[in-house]
Every structure is written in structure tokens, then in C-alpha cells.
Coordinates of C-alpha atoms and ligand atoms in Angstrom, one line a residue:
M1 CA 10.5 -12.8 -29.3
T2 CA 7.6 -10.3 -29.3
A3 CA 5.1 -10.8 -26.4
D4 CA 1.6 -9.4 -26.5
A5 CA 2.5 -7.5 -23.3
V6 CA 5.6 -7.0 -21.1
I7 CA 4.7 -6.1 -17.6
I8 CA 7.2 -4.3 -15.4
G9 CA 6.8 -5.4 -11.8
S10 CA 5.1 -8.5 -10.3
G11 CA 3.4 -6.8 -7.3
P12 CA -0.4 -6.7 -6.9
G13 CA -0.8 -4.3 -9.9
G14 CA 1.4 -6.3 -12.3
A15 CA 0.1 -9.7 -11.1
T16 CA -3.5 -8.6 -11.7
A17 CA -2.7 -7.4 -15.2
A18 CA -1.0 -10.7 -15.9
E19 CA -3.9 -12.7 -14.6
V20 CA -6.6 -10.8 -16.6
L21 CA -4.5 -10.7 -19.9
T22 CA -3.5 -14.4 -19.8
R23 CA -7.0 -15.4 -19.1
A24 CA -7.9 -13.5 -22.3
G25 CA -5.3 -15.5 -24.2
W26 CA -2.5 -12.9 -24.3
S27 CA 1.2 -14.0 -24.1
V28 CA 2.8 -12.0 -21.3
V29 CA 6.3 -11.6 -19.9
V30 CA 6.6 -10.3 -16.4
M31 CA 9.9 -8.6 -15.6
E32 CA 10.7 -8.3 -11.9
K33 CA 13.9 -6.7 -10.5
G34 CA 13.7 -8.6 -7.2
R35 CA 14.3 -12.2 -6.4
N36 CA 11.7 -15.0 -6.5
H37 CA 10.9 -16.2 -3.0
L38 CA 7.2 -16.6 -3.7
L39 CA 6.7 -19.3 -6.3
D40 CA 8.2 -22.8 -6.4
P41 CA 11.0 -22.6 -9.1
D42 CA 10.2 -26.2 -10.1
D43 CA 6.5 -25.5 -10.5
L44 CA 5.6 -21.8 -10.7
T45 CA 1.9 -22.6 -10.3
R46 CA 2.6 -23.4 -6.7
P47 CA 3.8 -21.2 -3.8
S48 CA 7.3 -21.9 -2.5
G49 CA 8.2 -22.4 1.2
D50 CA 10.7 -19.6 1.7
Y51 CA 8.8 -17.5 4.2
S52 CA 9.1 -17.9 8.0
N53 CA 8.3 -16.0 11.3
D54 CA 11.8 -14.6 11.4
E55 CA 12.1 -11.0 12.4
I56 CA 15.9 -10.8 11.7
K57 CA 15.5 -12.2 8.3
F58 CA 12.6 -10.0 7.2
I59 CA 13.2 -6.8 9.0
S60 CA 17.0 -6.5 9.6
R61 CA 18.4 -8.4 6.7
H62 CA 16.0 -7.2 4.0
F63 CA 15.1 -10.7 2.8
L64 CA 12.5 -9.4 0.4
G65 CA 14.5 -6.3 -0.4
P66 CA 15.3 -3.6 -1.2
D67 CA 18.7 -3.5 0.5
P68 CA 19.1 0.2 1.1
L69 CA 22.8 0.0 0.3
I70 CA 22.2 -1.5 -3.1
E71 CA 18.9 0.2 -4.1
P72 CA 18.6 3.3 -2.0
R73 CA 16.3 6.3 -2.5
A74 CA 17.1 9.9 -1.8
F75 CA 14.9 12.2 0.3
R76 CA 14.5 15.8 1.2
R77 CA 11.5 17.7 2.6
S78 CA 11.6 20.5 0.1
A79 CA 13.7 21.9 -2.7
D80 CA 15.1 24.5 -0.2
E81 CA 17.0 21.7 1.5
G82 CA 19.3 21.2 -1.5
E83 CA 19.9 17.9 -3.3
H84 CA 18.9 15.6 -0.5
T85 CA 19.1 15.2 3.3
H86 CA 18.9 11.4 3.5
V87 CA 19.9 8.5 1.4
G88 CA 18.6 5.0 2.2
E89 CA 15.1 3.7 2.9
V90 CA 12.2 6.0 1.9
N91 CA 8.7 4.6 1.8
S92 CA 10.3 1.2 0.9
I93 CA 8.1 -1.6 -0.4
P94 CA 9.6 -5.0 -1.0
T95 CA 11.3 -5.6 -4.3
T96 CA 10.6 -9.3 -4.9
V97 CA 8.3 -11.5 -6.9
G98 CA 4.9 -10.4 -5.5
G99 CA 6.1 -6.9 -4.6
G100 CA 4.7 -5.4 -1.4
G101 CA 1.6 -7.7 -1.4
T102 CA 3.7 -10.5 0.1
H103 CA 4.9 -8.3 3.0
A104 CA 1.6 -6.5 3.7
D105 CA -0.9 -7.6 6.3
G106 CA -3.5 -7.1 3.6
K107 CA -6.3 -4.9 4.9
V108 CA -8.1 -4.3 1.7
P109 CA -11.1 -2.0 2.1
R110 CA -12.8 -0.6 -1.0
F111 CA -12.9 3.2 -1.4
R112 CA -16.3 4.8 -0.9
E113 CA -18.3 6.8 -3.5
E114 CA -17.1 10.2 -2.3
D115 CA -13.4 9.1 -2.5
F116 CA -13.7 9.4 -6.3
R117 CA -15.5 12.8 -6.2
L118 CA -13.7 14.8 -3.5
R119 CA -13.8 18.1 -5.3
S120 CA -17.5 17.8 -6.0
V121 CA -18.4 16.6 -2.5
L122 CA -16.0 18.7 -0.3
G123 CA -14.5 21.3 -2.6
P124 CA -11.0 22.6 -3.2
Q125 CA -8.1 23.2 -0.8
D126 CA -5.5 25.9 -1.3
G127 CA -2.3 24.6 -2.7
A128 CA -3.6 21.1 -3.5
L129 CA -4.8 19.6 -6.8
V130 CA -8.0 18.2 -5.2
D131 CA -9.9 16.9 -8.3
D132 CA -12.6 14.3 -9.1
W133 CA -11.4 11.1 -10.7
P134 CA -12.4 10.4 -14.3
L135 CA -14.4 7.3 -13.1
D136 CA -16.8 6.6 -10.2
Y137 CA -17.5 3.9 -7.7
E138 CA -20.4 2.6 -9.7
G139 CA -18.1 1.9 -12.6
L140 CA -15.4 0.3 -10.5
E141 CA -17.7 -1.9 -8.4
P142 CA -17.7 -4.9 -10.8
Y143 CA -13.9 -4.9 -10.8
Y144 CA -13.8 -4.6 -7.0
A145 CA -16.1 -7.7 -6.8
E146 CA -14.0 -9.6 -9.3
V147 CA -10.6 -9.0 -7.6
E148 CA -12.1 -9.7 -4.1
R149 CA -13.1 -13.1 -5.4
V150 CA -9.8 -13.9 -7.2
V151 CA -7.6 -12.7 -4.3
G152 CA -9.9 -14.0 -1.6
V153 CA -11.1 -11.3 0.8
A154 CA -12.5 -12.1 4.3
G155 CA -15.0 -9.6 5.6
R156 CA -18.6 -9.0 6.6
A157 CA -21.0 -6.9 4.4
G158 CA -22.8 -4.4 6.5
A159 CA -20.3 -4.4 9.3
N160 CA -19.1 -0.9 8.4
P161 CA -22.0 1.5 8.5
F162 CA -20.1 3.9 6.3
A163 CA -19.2 1.4 3.5
A164 CA -20.2 1.9 -0.1
W165 CA -22.9 -0.5 -1.6
R166 CA -21.7 -3.8 -2.9
S167 CA -23.2 -6.2 -5.4
G168 CA -22.5 -9.3 -3.3
P169 CA -21.2 -10.7 0.0
F170 CA -17.5 -11.0 0.8
P171 CA -16.0 -14.3 -0.5
M172 CA -15.2 -15.4 3.1
P173 CA -16.4 -14.5 6.6
P174 CA -14.0 -12.5 8.8
G175 CA -11.4 -14.4 10.8
P176 CA -11.2 -14.4 14.6
P177 CA -10.6 -11.0 16.3
M178 CA -7.4 -10.2 18.2
Y179 CA -8.0 -9.9 21.9
G180 CA -6.7 -6.3 22.1
A181 CA -9.0 -5.4 19.2
V182 CA -12.0 -6.7 21.1
L183 CA -11.1 -4.4 24.0
S184 CA -10.3 -1.3 21.8
S185 CA -13.4 -1.9 19.7
A186 CA -15.6 -2.0 22.8
A187 CA -13.9 1.3 24.1
A188 CA -14.4 2.9 20.6
E189 CA -18.1 1.9 20.6
R190 CA -18.6 3.4 24.0
M191 CA -17.1 6.7 22.6
G192 CA -19.7 6.6 19.7
L193 CA -17.3 5.3 17.0
H194 CA -18.0 2.4 14.6
P195 CA -15.3 -0.2 14.6
Y196 CA -15.7 -3.3 12.3
E197 CA -13.8 -6.3 11.1
A198 CA -11.2 -5.2 8.6
P199 CA -11.7 -6.7 5.1
T200 CA -8.5 -8.7 4.8
A201 CA -6.8 -10.6 2.0
A202 CA -6.0 -13.5 4.3
N203 CA -8.1 -16.7 4.2
S204 CA -10.4 -17.2 7.2
V205 CA -11.3 -20.6 5.8
A206 CA -9.5 -22.8 3.2
Y207 CA -10.0 -21.0 -0.1
D208 CA -8.5 -21.3 -3.6
G209 CA -6.4 -24.3 -2.6
R210 CA -4.7 -22.4 0.2
P211 CA -5.2 -23.0 3.9
A212 CA -6.9 -20.8 6.5
C213 CA -4.7 -18.3 8.4
N214 CA -3.5 -19.7 11.7
N215 CA -3.1 -16.2 13.2
C216 CA 0.7 -16.7 13.6
G217 CA 1.1 -13.0 14.6
F218 CA 3.9 -12.3 12.1
C219 CA 1.7 -10.8 9.4
A220 CA 2.7 -7.1 8.6
F221 CA 6.3 -7.1 7.4
F222 CA 6.5 -10.8 6.8
G223 CA 5.6 -13.2 4.0
C224 CA 3.0 -15.8 5.0
P225 CA 4.7 -19.2 5.7
I226 CA 1.5 -21.0 4.8
H227 CA 0.4 -18.7 2.0
A228 CA -2.9 -17.9 3.6
K229 CA -2.5 -14.3 2.2
G230 CA -4.0 -14.2 -1.3
D231 CA -2.5 -11.1 -2.7
P232 CA -0.8 -11.5 -5.1
V233 CA 0.1 -15.2 -4.9
A234 CA -3.5 -16.1 -6.0
L235 CA -3.1 -13.9 -9.1
L236 CA 0.4 -15.1 -10.1
T237 CA -0.3 -18.8 -9.7
R238 CA -3.5 -18.5 -11.7
A239 CA -1.6 -16.6 -14.5
M240 CA 1.2 -19.2 -14.4
A241 CA -1.3 -22.0 -14.7
T242 CA -2.4 -20.7 -18.2
G243 CA 1.0 -21.4 -19.5
R244 CA 1.0 -18.1 -21.3
V245 CA 3.2 -16.1 -18.9
E246 CA 6.9 -16.1 -18.5
L247 CA 8.2 -14.7 -15.2
R248 CA 11.7 -13.2 -15.2
P249 CA 12.9 -12.4 -11.7
E250 CA 16.1 -10.4 -11.1
T251 CA 15.4 -8.6 -14.3
Y252 CA 15.6 -4.8 -14.1
V253 CA 13.8 -2.7 -16.8
S254 CA 15.9 0.3 -17.4
R255 CA 14.0 2.0 -20.2
I256 CA 10.8 1.8 -22.3
V257 CA 11.8 2.1 -25.9
V258 CA 9.5 4.6 -27.7
E259 CA 9.2 5.5 -31.4
G260 CA 6.8 8.3 -32.1
R261 CA 3.5 7.5 -30.4
K262 CA 4.3 3.8 -29.7
A263 CA 6.5 1.8 -27.4
T264 CA 8.3 -1.0 -29.2
G265 CA 9.4 -2.8 -26.1
V266 CA 11.8 -2.4 -23.2
E267 CA 15.5 -2.4 -22.4
Y268 CA 16.4 -4.6 -19.5
I269 CA 19.3 -6.1 -17.5
G270 CA 18.8 -9.7 -16.8
R271 CA 20.1 -12.0 -14.0
D272 CA 23.4 -12.4 -15.9
G273 CA 24.0 -8.6 -15.8
V274 CA 23.7 -8.3 -19.6
A275 CA 21.6 -5.5 -21.1
R276 CA 19.1 -6.6 -23.8
T277 CA 16.0 -5.4 -25.5
M278 CA 12.7 -7.2 -25.8
S279 CA 9.8 -6.2 -28.0
A280 CA 6.1 -6.2 -27.0
R281 CA 2.9 -5.0 -28.4
V282 CA 2.0 -3.3 -25.1
V283 CA 4.1 -2.2 -22.2
I284 CA 2.4 -2.2 -18.8
V285 CA 4.2 -0.3 -16.0
A286 CA 3.5 -1.6 -12.5
G287 CA 6.6 -0.7 -10.5
G288 CA 4.7 1.0 -7.7
A289 CA 4.1 4.8 -7.3
V290 CA 7.8 5.6 -6.7
E291 CA 9.5 3.3 -9.2
T292 CA 6.9 3.8 -12.0
P293 CA 7.7 7.6 -12.4
R294 CA 11.4 6.7 -12.1
I295 CA 11.1 4.3 -15.1
L296 CA 9.0 6.8 -17.1
L297 CA 11.6 9.5 -16.4
L298 CA 14.5 7.2 -17.3
S299 CA 12.7 6.5 -20.5
G300 CA 12.7 10.2 -21.4
L301 CA 9.0 10.8 -21.0
E302 CA 8.1 14.3 -20.2
H303 CA 4.9 15.7 -18.6
P304 CA 4.8 18.6 -16.1
L305 CA 2.8 16.4 -13.7
L306 CA 4.9 13.2 -14.0
G307 CA 6.3 12.4 -10.6
R308 CA 4.2 15.2 -8.9
T309 CA 1.3 15.1 -6.4
L310 CA 3.0 12.2 -4.5
M311 CA 0.7 11.1 -1.7
V312 CA 1.9 8.7 1.1
H313 CA -0.9 8.7 3.8
F314 CA 0.1 10.9 6.7
Q315 CA 0.2 8.4 9.6
T316 CA -1.0 9.4 13.1
I317 CA 0.2 6.9 15.7
V318 CA -1.4 6.9 19.1
V319 CA 0.0 4.4 21.6
G320 CA -1.3 3.5 25.1
H321 CA 0.3 1.5 27.9
F322 CA -1.7 -1.0 29.9
P323 CA 0.5 -2.2 32.9
D324 CA -2.3 -4.4 34.3
K325 CA -3.3 -6.1 31.0
R326 CA -1.7 -8.6 28.7
L327 CA -3.2 -7.8 25.3
H328 CA -1.8 -10.8 23.3
P329 CA -0.7 -8.9 20.2
H330 CA 1.5 -11.9 19.3
K331 CA -1.6 -13.7 18.0
G332 CA -3.6 -12.5 15.0
R333 CA -3.2 -10.9 11.7
A334 CA -1.5 -7.6 12.9
V335 CA -4.8 -5.7 12.5
T336 CA -8.3 -7.3 12.7
H337 CA -10.4 -4.2 13.4
V338 CA -10.6 -0.7 12.0
H339 CA -12.9 2.3 12.0
D340 CA -13.7 4.9 9.4
D341 CA -15.2 7.7 11.6
A342 CA -12.2 10.0 11.0
M343 CA -13.2 10.2 7.3
I344 CA -16.7 11.3 8.0
Q345 CA -17.6 15.0 8.2
D346 CA -19.2 15.7 11.6
D347 CA -19.6 18.9 13.7
A348 CA -16.3 18.4 15.6
A349 CA -14.3 17.9 12.4
R350 CA -16.0 20.9 10.8
R351 CA -15.1 23.0 13.9
A352 CA -11.5 21.7 13.8
A353 CA -11.2 22.6 10.1
A354 CA -12.6 26.1 10.7
D355 CA -10.2 26.6 13.7
A356 CA -7.3 25.6 11.4
G357 CA -8.5 28.0 8.6
L358 CA -9.3 25.1 6.3
P359 CA -12.5 24.4 4.4
W360 CA -12.5 20.7 5.6
I361 CA -10.3 18.0 7.0
R362 CA -10.4 14.3 6.5
G363 CA -8.4 11.8 8.5
G364 CA -8.2 8.1 7.4
M365 CA -9.0 4.6 8.3
V366 CA -7.9 3.8 11.9
E367 CA -6.2 0.5 12.4
H368 CA -6.5 -1.1 15.9
S369 CA -3.1 -2.6 16.3
G370 CA -0.8 -4.3 18.8
G371 CA 2.7 -3.4 20.2
G372 CA 6.1 -4.4 18.8
L373 CA 7.7 -7.6 17.9
P374 CA 10.0 -9.7 20.2
I375 CA 13.4 -8.6 18.8
M376 CA 12.2 -5.0 18.4
E377 CA 11.2 -5.1 22.1
A378 CA 14.6 -6.6 23.1
R379 CA 16.5 -3.9 21.2
H380 CA 14.5 -1.2 23.0
T381 CA 14.9 -2.8 26.5
P382 CA 18.1 -1.9 28.3
W383 CA 20.7 -4.6 28.7
G384 CA 21.8 -5.8 32.1
S385 CA 20.5 -7.8 35.0
R386 CA 16.9 -6.4 34.6
H387 CA 16.7 -7.3 30.9
G388 CA 15.2 -10.8 31.3
Q389 CA 12.6 -9.6 33.8
A390 CA 11.7 -6.6 31.7
M391 CA 11.2 -8.9 28.6
R392 CA 9.0 -11.2 30.7
E393 CA 6.9 -8.2 31.8
S394 CA 6.8 -7.2 28.1
N395 CA 5.8 -3.5 28.5
L396 CA 6.6 -2.7 24.9
R397 CA 4.6 -5.5 23.3
E398 CA 2.2 -7.4 25.5
R399 CA 1.1 -4.3 27.4
M400 CA 0.9 -1.8 24.5
W401 CA -2.0 -1.1 22.2
A402 CA -2.0 1.4 19.3
F403 CA -4.1 3.2 16.7
I404 CA -2.6 4.0 13.4
M405 CA -4.6 6.4 11.3
Q406 CA -3.8 6.3 7.6
G407 CA -4.6 10.0 7.1
E408 CA -5.7 11.3 3.7
D409 CA -2.8 13.1 2.1
L410 CA -3.7 15.9 -0.3
P411 CA -2.1 16.0 -3.8
Y412 CA 0.4 18.9 -3.5
L413 CA 2.5 19.8 -6.5
T414 CA 5.6 20.2 -4.2
N415 CA 5.5 16.6 -3.1
T416 CA 7.3 14.7 -5.9
V417 CA 9.4 11.8 -7.2
D418 CA 12.2 12.7 -9.6
L419 CA 15.6 11.3 -10.5
S420 CA 18.4 12.0 -8.0
P421 CA 21.1 14.1 -9.7
S422 CA 23.9 12.3 -7.8
V423 CA 22.8 9.1 -6.2
R424 CA 22.9 5.9 -8.3
D425 CA 21.9 2.3 -7.6
A426 CA 24.2 -0.6 -7.8
R427 CA 23.4 -1.0 -11.5
G428 CA 24.4 2.6 -12.2
F429 CA 21.0 4.2 -12.7
P430 CA 19.8 7.4 -10.9
V431 CA 17.7 6.5 -7.9
A432 CA 14.3 8.0 -7.2
R433 CA 14.4 11.1 -5.0
V434 CA 11.3 11.7 -2.9
T435 CA 10.5 15.3 -1.9
Y436 CA 7.8 15.2 0.7
E437 CA 6.4 17.4 3.5
P438 CA 2.9 17.2 5.0
G439 CA 0.7 20.2 4.5
H440 CA -1.5 22.2 6.8
H441 CA -4.4 19.9 6.1
E442 CA -2.6 16.7 7.2
L443 CA -1.3 18.3 10.4
A444 CA -4.7 19.7 11.4
A445 CA -6.4 16.4 10.7
S446 CA -3.8 14.5 12.7
K447 CA -4.1 16.9 15.7
H448 CA -7.9 16.7 15.8
H449 CA -8.3 12.9 15.3
G450 CA -5.2 12.1 17.4
K451 CA -6.9 13.6 20.4
I452 CA -10.0 11.5 19.8
L453 CA -7.9 8.4 19.5
Q454 CA -6.0 9.2 22.7
S455 CA -9.3 9.4 24.6
V456 CA -10.4 6.0 23.2
L457 CA -7.2 4.4 24.6
E458 CA -7.9 6.2 27.9
E459 CA -11.4 4.7 27.9
M460 CA -9.8 1.3 27.2
G461 CA -7.8 1.8 30.5
A462 CA -4.4 3.1 29.3
E463 CA -2.2 4.4 32.1
W464 CA -0.6 6.8 29.7
V465 CA -0.9 7.6 26.0
M466 CA 1.3 9.3 23.4
H467 CA 0.6 10.7 20.0
T468 CA 3.2 10.8 17.2
S469 CA 3.2 10.7 13.4
S470 CA 5.1 9.5 10.4
P471 CA 6.8 11.5 9.0
G472 CA 7.5 13.1 12.4
V473 CA 7.1 16.9 12.6
S474 CA 9.2 19.2 14.7
Y475 CA 6.7 19.6 17.6
H476 CA 6.9 15.8 18.2
G477 CA 10.4 16.3 19.6
V478 CA 13.7 14.5 19.5
G479 CA 14.0 11.5 17.3
A480 CA 11.2 12.4 14.9
T481 CA 12.3 11.7 11.4
P482 CA 11.0 13.7 8.5
V483 CA 11.4 10.6 6.2
P484 CA 7.9 9.1 5.7
D485 CA 7.6 5.5 6.7
S486 CA 4.2 4.9 5.1
R487 CA 4.0 2.0 2.6
H488 CA 1.0 3.5 0.9
V489 CA 2.3 5.5 -2.1
M490 CA 0.1 7.1 -4.7
G491 CA -0.5 9.8 -7.3
T492 CA 2.7 10.3 -9.3
A493 CA 1.1 9.7 -12.7
R494 CA -2.5 10.9 -12.0
M495 CA -5.3 9.9 -14.3
G496 CA -7.7 12.2 -16.1
D497 CA -9.4 13.0 -19.4
D498 CA -7.4 16.2 -20.1
P499 CA -3.7 15.6 -21.1
A500 CA -2.8 19.0 -19.8
T501 CA -3.8 18.1 -16.2
S502 CA -3.2 14.4 -16.1
V503 CA -0.4 11.9 -17.1
V504 CA -2.6 8.9 -18.0
D505 CA -6.1 8.6 -19.3
R506 CA -9.1 6.9 -17.5
W507 CA -7.8 3.5 -18.6
G508 CA -4.3 4.1 -17.3
R509 CA -2.8 4.7 -20.8
V510 CA -0.1 7.4 -20.9
H511 CA -1.4 10.4 -22.8
G512 CA 0.3 10.7 -26.2
L513 CA 1.4 7.0 -26.3
D514 CA -0.9 4.4 -27.7
N515 CA 0.4 1.3 -25.9
V516 CA 2.0 2.2 -22.5
V517 CA -0.4 1.6 -19.6
V518 CA 0.2 2.3 -15.9
A519 CA -1.3 -0.4 -13.6
D520 CA -0.5 0.8 -10.1
S521 CA -1.4 3.5 -7.6
S522 CA 0.6 6.1 -9.5
V523 CA -2.7 6.8 -11.3
F524 CA -4.6 7.9 -8.1
V525 CA -6.0 11.4 -8.3
T526 CA -6.6 11.7 -4.5
S527 CA -5.5 9.3 -1.8
S528 CA -8.6 8.6 0.3
G529 CA -7.8 7.4 3.8
Y530 CA -8.0 3.7 2.9
G531 CA -5.2 1.4 2.0
P532 CA -4.6 1.7 -1.7
T533 CA -4.1 -1.9 -2.7
L534 CA -7.6 -3.2 -3.5
T535 CA -8.3 -0.1 -5.4
L536 CA -5.1 -0.2 -7.5
V537 CA -5.8 -3.9 -8.1
A538 CA -9.3 -3.2 -9.3
L539 CA -8.0 -0.4 -11.5
A540 CA -5.3 -2.7 -12.9
A541 CA -8.0 -5.3 -13.7
R542 CA -10.1 -2.6 -15.4
A543 CA -7.2 -1.4 -17.5
A544 CA -6.3 -5.0 -18.5
H545 CA -9.9 -5.9 -19.4
H546 CA -10.0 -2.7 -21.5
L547 CA -6.9 -3.7 -23.4
A548 CA -8.1 -7.3 -23.9
G549 CA -11.7 -6.2 -24.7
T550 CA -13.1 -8.4 -21.9
S551 CA -15.4 -7.8 -19.0
P552 CA -15.1 -8.7 -15.3
E553 CA -16.8 -12.0 -14.6
A554 CA -20.0 -11.6 -12.6
R555 CA -19.3 -14.8 -10.6
R556 CA -16.4 -17.1 -10.8
D557 CA -15.2 -20.1 -8.8
P558 CA -11.8 -19.2 -7.3
G559 CA -10.6 -22.6 -8.4
Ligands
LIG601 C1 4.4 -4.0 5.7 C2 3.4 -3.5 4.8 C3 2.1 -3.5 5.1 C4 1.2 -3.0 4.2 N1 -0.2 -3.1 4.5 C5 -1.1 -2.7 3.6 C6 -2.5 -2.8 3.9 O1 -2.8 -3.3 5.0 N2 -3.4 -2.4 3.0 C7 -3.0 -1.8 1.8 O2 -3.9 -1.5 1.0 N3 -1.7 -1.7 1.5 C8 -0.7 -2.2 2.3 N4 0.6 -2.1 2.0 C9 0.9 -1.5 0.7 C10 0.9 -2.5 -0.4 O3 1.9 -3.4 -0.2 C11 1.1 -1.7 -1.7 O4 0.0 -0.9 -1.9 C12 1.1 -2.7 -2.9 O5 2.2 -3.6 -2.8 C13 1.4 -1.9 -4.2 O6 1.3 -2.8 -5.3 P1 2.0 -2.4 -6.7 O7 1.9 -3.6 -7.5 O8 1.5 -1.1 -7.1 O9 3.5 -2.1 -6.3 P2 4.6 -3.0 -5.5 O10 4.0 -4.0 -4.6 O11 5.6 -2.0 -5.0 O12 5.3 -3.9 -6.7 C14 6.1 -3.3 -7.7 C15 7.1 -4.3 -8.1 O13 7.7 -3.8 -9.3 C16 9.1 -4.1 -9.2 N5 9.8 -3.1 -10.0 C17 9.9 -1.8 -9.8 N6 10.7 -1.2 -10.7 C18 11.1 -2.2 -11.6 C19 11.9 -2.2 -12.7 N7 12.5 -1.1 -13.2 N8 12.1 -3.4 -13.3 C20 11.6 -4.5 -12.9 N9 10.8 -4.6 -11.7 C21 10.6 -3.4 -11.1 C22 9.4 -4.0 -7.7 O14 10.6 -4.8 -7.4 C23 8.2 -4.6 -7.1 O15 8.3 -6.0 -6.9 C24 1.6 -2.5 2.9 C25 2.9 -2.6 2.6 C26 3.9 -3.1 3.5 C27 5.3 -3.1 3.0
LIG602 S1 -1.3 -14.1 10.5 FE1 -2.2 -15.6 9.1 S2 -2.1 -14.6 7.1 FE2 -0.7 -13.5 8.4 S3 1.3 -14.5 8.1 FE3 0.3 -15.5 9.9 S4 -0.8 -17.3 9.0 FE4 -0.3 -15.9 7.3

């Protein structure tokens, strides 16, 4: 069988490519190495009912994968540390039908105009490949609008004073706010900041045949039991409904087969453990920004920038304790409010940059977020006669509030994904090795904006506050791990017009190959401080429309 396209990975990027191409009449095979817990095996046009509010299942037992014993990654901070210092979870994103989209709490802001033109707007930084993208916001806007409608995004146009222009309203109004976020937003406003309702890929009203979110409180790190989250279930079910896509879960693509300038198909290991080859006119790689360079390297592709300039969002985490308040973090969509002020250049940020000897610093979107989950709290509450009482008081959950800043990570050549020389996965293939260390810019931005976030929590009434980061850095003390925990990964196959300074072209096509296209956040040139998913989905839609010769639809009923 020769398909029009084989897509590697069924996460938000791969699902988007499948939706656009099948709509254009292409035959598509989606190969996904993880299990299918998203779509009903008896009717793949409908979501299944495998998800639940179960912390042990999702967090301890790796229900959506990857199991770090079976599919580990290797990690080191720098080449000076030798082969690796850690093997296990590193920036892990679920490996399952739907990829990380099923697990995420789905805050899906658009980037702003300057995010695509950082070098022109702010200028270079020593040691980092800060460049403009080969496209601009203007060109991506119709794709943003299309994917917001297909996925279903709730939000309020005009709520964020810093947002880029948009051609239309959000498809849905925002859902109800979390109680803690009402208080932290009020405190942030009193401090002169501009919190707003986070654009979220969770239904605030019934939409696209799926119900409204009931604010169950188990959103980040869990699949949605009622499928109120649209990304990527909306895309996959629409693609399935065309009858032109075959989904193959538990199918690991080990190599893209290349002859001259063309890929002829892929080698894969199916559910039965047997290695086979499949031919396709086009190969679309959407394994995520760690697995995509791994596949390309396993396929023998060579480019000096392949796997380099890995960006993960340097996370600044500021936590406050409120002994006299119950903040009800157990209700809501994990994060309902955010603010962007840390990405805006003001006098204080300019002074902090100058003090650090840098031309500029940029933080990232700040998420207003609750404390831990019940089992997490129990594990951190000492056992014994006081345990029950301490759990009822719930100091680590009900009485905590936090800010998480997804800080812009600069593209350093030294932060990379390559193949581990010694660690192999259960199938026998070299695993991805992440080499990552935050630079001077990330630490300076975190220090400056962390202090501002601490004062907001104090304004909100916190008795004490603390400031940490992921990855931890040495001055944060005992227990800080250098392994990054961020689930935002980007930049390992950057796009550009010049094959000498980029791995893929402006349409995601690998330079030097006519029919291999990357459709995930590997192609990002810079990381912005916004979650990557809506932008990678808009880029995947753009790449797929380009392949099919179609255009984003100006208006479309979600179905
Ligand atoms: C808890 C959590 C919260 C998050 N919150 C947000 C958020 O609020 N906002 C935001 O923007 N982002 C968020 N993210 C990140 C978001 O999930 C990712 O940006 C998104 O999933 C990336 O989509 P993708 O399609 O590029 O890759 P993935 O979602 O990683 O999907 C890639 C798929 O490819 C498969 N694959 C890889 N290699 C192979 C192979 N060789 N053969 C076959 N299949 C393969 C993988 O199994 C996987 O299913 C969050 C992630 C998590 C885990
Ligand atoms: S909070 Fe809403 S969207 Fe999130 S898992 Fe619960 S019901 Fe689904």
C-alpha cells in the first residue's frame, strides 16, 4: 500500500496535519508508538471513556506513557559532564494517541507580532542564535483563526491588552474563573499588572458535539473524562470521519527511508513486534521536538543544526502560603488566569537587563495556579497521628497559591538533543539524550520577574513565599534537580530560508529533501514565553495546506 502521506505521531501537530490533508482528499496513515486510550476502538470517530480523575493511574503509573523504564531519555547539563548524569524522565510528554494534547490543561495563547521578529525588535544576545522567523504574525493569523475554531478555544478578545490583533472573536466565551485566580488577579491588578482569562482549549459551552467542562479540577496531567478538551480529539475524530485515515497505535517508526532527494516511506515496528516498511508519497514527522530529531538522526539525516538550539521554557515557580484562606484549587481547569507583563519591555526590565550585563531580558506568560493534588499532598505530609488532621487543614493544597512563569528560553547551540551512545529503549534503539543548561539570560529574567511575582503573592496576603525554578539551579539549594521538567519543547529543527542556518524551510520541509515535512515545535526559531501548542498547530495546518494546495477556511461550522 502507498499512502499519500504517512504521519509519524498523533499529537496536536500530527493530528492537525491529518485533519487538513484528509479534508483535502488525501489518504493518510498515522503511526503512533503509544497506546490508544483516546478514541473508541469500535468507532474511531468517537472519543473513548478511558480517562478518569485518578492521580495514581496518570501520575504514578504512567497510564499515558512513556514509562521511563521502557522508553527513558538520557540527560546531562553539558558535554563536560560526560555521557550522561541521569536516565529516566526528561521533559516527558505522553506517548499515546493524542500525544501531549490529551494530558495538557490546554492554555493556548497565540504568539504576538514581535515573537516572530525578536532579532529585529530586540536585537541579538551573545551566545544565542536569536533570529527572526521566515514568516510573520500577519501570515499565520488565518491559520490561528482556523485551528482555534476546529479545536474549540474559549477566551475573550480584548481581555489581554498586549495581545496581537485577531480577525474574529474566540469561538467560545471564557469559562468560570478559579476562586484563587480571582484573588491573585485582583492582587496583580493592584500591582499594576494585567491579568486576563487564559485562552483555553476546553469547552466553556457545549461545542463540536462535546460537552462543556465541568471544572473537575484534574486538568493538567490528566486526560479529560468527558472530552471537554478539544486538542487533539476534535482534530482526530474529524479526520477519522472522512474515512481517509488509518490510525496505527503501538507502531514505532524507526527510520525514514530516503533515496536521493526523496523519502520513499518509513520502516516501522508494529504492535506484533515485526519490522516492516510502508511507502508514502510524503512523510510528515510530528514526534515532538525531542523525538523528531531522534527519528531524523536515526534515519541518517545530517545537518549541523539538527537537534541543536533546544528550548524548553525556563520555569520560574513562586509559591505562597495562605494559612487563613481556603483557595479551592480542587475546582477549575488548573489555570484560568494568566498575565503577559513579564514579556513586555519596561524600565524595570531594562534596568535588570543592564545590571545583568545583557541587552534585554524577557520573561514569559505567568500562570496563576493552585497547589498540589490530594495524593501528592499526602505523600508530602508526614505519617503518624497528625496526618489526618494535617490533610484536613490542607496546607499544601487548599492554602497554597502559585505563579509559574514559562520564561522565554534563548536558542543556544549548546542545548541539544542527540542519540545516546549507550542507552537504548526496550525496542533496542538509542534513546534521545538531552543536553540542557539555562543561560545567563534565563537566570537574570527569572530573578527579576520572580521578585515581582513574590510581591504579588504578598499583596494577596501570603504569610510566606518562596521562589524556585525548573530546572533548579545551584543557588536554589538542596533537592533542586538540573533536569528540566517543562513540557514545552522547541527548536531542534529550526526553520529558515537559508539551508546553511536552518534545518527546514518556511513550510516545514527538510532542506535537501523534497517530501519530508516537520509538523511540530521542532521548527520554532525562538521560543517566546507562550505555550507552544497553538502556534505549532497553526504551523502544522499551514504546512499541510501548502502540501495540499488548499487554504484555511475563513469561517467554518465546527460540526
Ligand atoms: C501536563 C502538561 C501540560 C501542558 N500544558 C500546556 C499548555 O497549557 N499550553 C501549551 O501550549 N502546551 C502545553 N503542554 C505541551 C503540549 O502538550 C505540547 O506542546 C504538545 O503536545 C506538542 O504537540 P506535538 O504534536 O508536537 O507533540 P506530542 O504531543 O509530543 O506528540 C507526539 C506524538 O508522536 C509520537 N511519536 C514520537 N516518536 C514516534 C515514533 N518514532 N513513531 C511513532 N510515534 C512517535 C509520540 O508517542 C506522541 O504521541 C503541556 C504538556 C503537558 C504534558
Ligand atoms: S477541568 Fe474541565 S477540561 Fe479539564 S479535565 Fe476537568 S472537565 Fe475536562
